[in-house]
CSV table of C-alpha atoms in Angstrom, one decimal:
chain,number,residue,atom,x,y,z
A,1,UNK,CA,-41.9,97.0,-164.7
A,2,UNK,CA,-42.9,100.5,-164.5
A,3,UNK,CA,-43.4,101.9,-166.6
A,4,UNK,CA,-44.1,99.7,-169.4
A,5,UNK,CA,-46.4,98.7,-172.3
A,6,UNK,CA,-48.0,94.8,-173.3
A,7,UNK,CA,-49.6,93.6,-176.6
A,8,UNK,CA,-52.0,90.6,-176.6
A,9,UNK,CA,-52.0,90.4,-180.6
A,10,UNK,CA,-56.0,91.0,-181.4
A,11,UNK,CA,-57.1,90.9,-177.8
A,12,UNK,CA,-55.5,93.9,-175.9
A,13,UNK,CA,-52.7,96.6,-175.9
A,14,UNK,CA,-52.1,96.8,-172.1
A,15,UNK,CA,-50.1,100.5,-170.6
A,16,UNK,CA,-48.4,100.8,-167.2
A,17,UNK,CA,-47.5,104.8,-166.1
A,18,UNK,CA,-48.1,107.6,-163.9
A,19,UNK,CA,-50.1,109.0,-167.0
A,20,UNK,CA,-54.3,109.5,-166.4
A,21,UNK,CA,-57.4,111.2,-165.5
A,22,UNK,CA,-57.8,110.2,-161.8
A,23,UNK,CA,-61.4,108.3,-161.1
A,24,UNK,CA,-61.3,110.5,-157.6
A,25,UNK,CA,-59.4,113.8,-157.8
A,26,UNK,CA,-59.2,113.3,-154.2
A,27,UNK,CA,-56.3,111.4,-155.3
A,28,UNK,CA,-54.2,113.5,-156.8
A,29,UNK,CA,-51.6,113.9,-154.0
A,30,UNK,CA,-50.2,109.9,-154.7
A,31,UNK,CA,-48.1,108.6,-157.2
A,32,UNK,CA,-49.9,107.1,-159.6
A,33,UNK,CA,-49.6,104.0,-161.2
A,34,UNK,CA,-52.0,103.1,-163.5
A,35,UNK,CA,-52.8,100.5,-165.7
A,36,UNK,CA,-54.9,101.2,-169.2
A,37,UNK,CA,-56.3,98.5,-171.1
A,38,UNK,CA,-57.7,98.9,-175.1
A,39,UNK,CA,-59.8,95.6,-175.3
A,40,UNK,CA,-61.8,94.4,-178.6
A,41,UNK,CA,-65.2,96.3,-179.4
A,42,UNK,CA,-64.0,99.4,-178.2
A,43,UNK,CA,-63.6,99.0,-174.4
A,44,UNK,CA,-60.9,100.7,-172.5
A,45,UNK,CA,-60.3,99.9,-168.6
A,46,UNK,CA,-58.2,102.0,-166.9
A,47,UNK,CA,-57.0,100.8,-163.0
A,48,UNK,CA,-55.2,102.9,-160.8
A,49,UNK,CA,-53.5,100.8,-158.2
A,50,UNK,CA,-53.2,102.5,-154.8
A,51,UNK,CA,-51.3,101.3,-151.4
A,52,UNK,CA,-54.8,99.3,-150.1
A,53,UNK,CA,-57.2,99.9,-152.9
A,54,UNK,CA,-57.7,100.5,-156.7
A,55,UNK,CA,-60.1,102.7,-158.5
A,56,UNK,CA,-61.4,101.6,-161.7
A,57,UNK,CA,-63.0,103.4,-165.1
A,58,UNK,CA,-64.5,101.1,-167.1
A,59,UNK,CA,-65.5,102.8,-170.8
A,60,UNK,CA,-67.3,101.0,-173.7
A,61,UNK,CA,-71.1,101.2,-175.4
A,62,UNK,CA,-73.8,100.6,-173.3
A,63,UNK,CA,-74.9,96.6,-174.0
A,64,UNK,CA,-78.9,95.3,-174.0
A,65,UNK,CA,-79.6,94.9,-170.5
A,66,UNK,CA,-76.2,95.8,-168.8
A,67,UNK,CA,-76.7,96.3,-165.3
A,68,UNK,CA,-74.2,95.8,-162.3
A,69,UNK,CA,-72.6,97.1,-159.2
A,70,UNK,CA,-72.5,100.7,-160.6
A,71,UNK,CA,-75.7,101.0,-162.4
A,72,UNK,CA,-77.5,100.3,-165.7
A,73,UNK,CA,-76.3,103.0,-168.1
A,74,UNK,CA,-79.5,104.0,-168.4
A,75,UNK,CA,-78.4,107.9,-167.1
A,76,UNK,CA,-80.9,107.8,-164.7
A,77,UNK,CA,-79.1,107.9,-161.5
A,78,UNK,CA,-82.0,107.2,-159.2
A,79,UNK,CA,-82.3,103.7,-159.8
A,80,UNK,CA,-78.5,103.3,-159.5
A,81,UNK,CA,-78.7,103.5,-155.5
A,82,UNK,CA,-77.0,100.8,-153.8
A,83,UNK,CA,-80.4,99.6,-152.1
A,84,UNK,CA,-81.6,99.7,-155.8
A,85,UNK,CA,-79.0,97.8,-157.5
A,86,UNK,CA,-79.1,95.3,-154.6
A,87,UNK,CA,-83.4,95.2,-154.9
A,88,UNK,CA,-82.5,94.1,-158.8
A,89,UNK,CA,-79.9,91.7,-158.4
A,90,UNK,CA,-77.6,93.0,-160.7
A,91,UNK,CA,-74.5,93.1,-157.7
A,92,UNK,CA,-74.8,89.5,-158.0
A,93,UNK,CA,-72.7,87.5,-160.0
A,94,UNK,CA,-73.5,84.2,-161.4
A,95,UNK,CA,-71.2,81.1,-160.2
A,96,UNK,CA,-70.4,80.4,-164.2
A,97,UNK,CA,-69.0,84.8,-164.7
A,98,UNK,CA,-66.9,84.7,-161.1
A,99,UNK,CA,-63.6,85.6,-162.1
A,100,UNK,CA,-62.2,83.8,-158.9
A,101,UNK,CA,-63.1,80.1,-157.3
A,102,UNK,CA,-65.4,81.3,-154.6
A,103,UNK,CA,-67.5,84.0,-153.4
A,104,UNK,CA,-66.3,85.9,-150.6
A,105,UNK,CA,-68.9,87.3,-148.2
A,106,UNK,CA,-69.4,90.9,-147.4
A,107,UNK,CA,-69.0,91.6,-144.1
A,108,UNK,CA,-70.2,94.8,-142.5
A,109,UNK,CA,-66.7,96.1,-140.7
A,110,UNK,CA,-66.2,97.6,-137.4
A,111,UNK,CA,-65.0,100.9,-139.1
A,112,UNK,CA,-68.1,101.2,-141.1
A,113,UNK,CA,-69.9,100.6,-137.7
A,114,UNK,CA,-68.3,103.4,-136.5
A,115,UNK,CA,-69.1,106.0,-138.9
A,116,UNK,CA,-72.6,104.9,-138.5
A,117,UNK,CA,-72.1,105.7,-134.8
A,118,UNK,CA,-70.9,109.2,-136.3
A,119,UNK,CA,-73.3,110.2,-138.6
A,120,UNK,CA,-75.9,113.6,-138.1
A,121,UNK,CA,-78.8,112.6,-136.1
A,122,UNK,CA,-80.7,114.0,-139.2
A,123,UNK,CA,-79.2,111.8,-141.5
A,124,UNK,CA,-79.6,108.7,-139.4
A,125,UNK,CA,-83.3,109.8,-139.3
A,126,UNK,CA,-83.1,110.1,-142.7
A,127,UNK,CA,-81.7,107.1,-142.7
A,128,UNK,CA,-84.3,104.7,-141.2
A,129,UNK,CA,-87.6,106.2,-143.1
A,130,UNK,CA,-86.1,105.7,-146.4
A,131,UNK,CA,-83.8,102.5,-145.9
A,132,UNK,CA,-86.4,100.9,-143.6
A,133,UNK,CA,-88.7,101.3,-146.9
A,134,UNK,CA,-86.6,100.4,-149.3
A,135,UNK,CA,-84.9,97.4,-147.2
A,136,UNK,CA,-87.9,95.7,-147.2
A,137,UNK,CA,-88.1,95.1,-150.7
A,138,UNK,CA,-85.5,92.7,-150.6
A,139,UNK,CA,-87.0,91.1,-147.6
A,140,UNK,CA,-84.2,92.2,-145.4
A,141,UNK,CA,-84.8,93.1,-141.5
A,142,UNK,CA,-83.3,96.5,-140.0
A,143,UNK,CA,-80.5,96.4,-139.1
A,144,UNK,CA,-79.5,93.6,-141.7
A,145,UNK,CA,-75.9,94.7,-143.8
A,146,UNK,CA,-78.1,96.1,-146.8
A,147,UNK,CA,-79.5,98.0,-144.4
A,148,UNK,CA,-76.8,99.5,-143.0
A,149,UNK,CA,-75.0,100.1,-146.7
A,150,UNK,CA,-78.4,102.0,-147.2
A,151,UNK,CA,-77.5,104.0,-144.0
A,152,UNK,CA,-73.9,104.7,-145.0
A,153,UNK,CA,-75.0,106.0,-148.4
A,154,UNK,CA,-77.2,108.8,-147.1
A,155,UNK,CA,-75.1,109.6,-144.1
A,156,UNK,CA,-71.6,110.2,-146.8
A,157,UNK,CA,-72.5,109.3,-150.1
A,158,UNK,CA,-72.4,112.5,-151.3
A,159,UNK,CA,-68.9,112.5,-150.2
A,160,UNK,CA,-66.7,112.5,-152.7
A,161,UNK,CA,-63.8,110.3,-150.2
A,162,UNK,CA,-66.0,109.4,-147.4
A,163,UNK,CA,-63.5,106.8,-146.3
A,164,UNK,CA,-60.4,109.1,-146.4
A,165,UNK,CA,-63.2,111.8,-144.3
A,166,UNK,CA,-63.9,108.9,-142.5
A,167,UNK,CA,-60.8,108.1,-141.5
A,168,UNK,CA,-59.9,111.9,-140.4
A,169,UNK,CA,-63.1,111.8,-138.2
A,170,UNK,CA,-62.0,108.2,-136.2
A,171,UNK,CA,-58.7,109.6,-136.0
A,172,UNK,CA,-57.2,106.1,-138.1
């Protein structure tokens, strides 16, 4: 029910509303419904469940060695590049952590193939010096879906909604 609050005695205190710091202030013009979550040793996660999507804010103490899909928390943000975190390891999960039965497979989709199609020449030269390089490392050939994810993130990662851009440029 919305909205509407949950305690797990000792294990969580669990909040559904509108109320909320939006991860993307890109966002602002939905209604919001967010979920917060106060979890033992100090962790809070906050979801905001959108139409096709969610954005999550995940805040707690940096742990030894944490590592993962959006960095290290090491506040260096040049070793938290996707081609980076992928040369690492540390966006994959170990069959014993998956929180589902199986691993889905990331596919490269058609959409993202067409923003590639739409990015600057510049960037796209940009692009293959630097991804080409980097691609490499995880013994990947051009061309490969790491490399293209290396392409998409100089050609609109400094977007701060590339797929809502992205979507105003296809005309979707």
């Amino acid at each position: 029910h919305f909205p509407s609050d949950y305690t797990l005695d000792g294990i969580a205190d669990i909040t559904y509303n509108a109320e909320g710091r939006l991860v993307d202030s890109s966002s602002y013009r939905w209604e919001r419904h967010i979920v917060h979550m106060r979890l033992p040793e100090d962790v809070h996660i906050i979801v905001l469940r959108w139409g096709n999507y969610i954005d999550l804010r995940i805040a707690m103490r940096p742990q030894p060695a944490q590592d993962g899909s959006c960095g290290n928390a090491n506040r260096d943000p040049s070793d938290d590049t996707t081609v980076a975190i992928m040369s690492r390891g540390a966006n994959i999960i170990a069959p014993g952590e998956l929180l589902f039965r199986h691993r889905e497979p990331v596919n490269f989709t058609t959409f993202e193939e067409r923003l590639l199609d739409r990015c600057s020449t510049d960037l796209m030269h940009q692009a293959a010096v630097k991804c080409s390089q980097e691609v490499q490392g995880f013994r990947q050939a051009p061309g490969s879906n790491e490399y293209k994810m290396c392409a998409l993130n100089i050609c609109y990662g400094a977007n701060l909604h590339a797929l809502e851009e992205g979507t105003k440029m296809l005309g979707e």
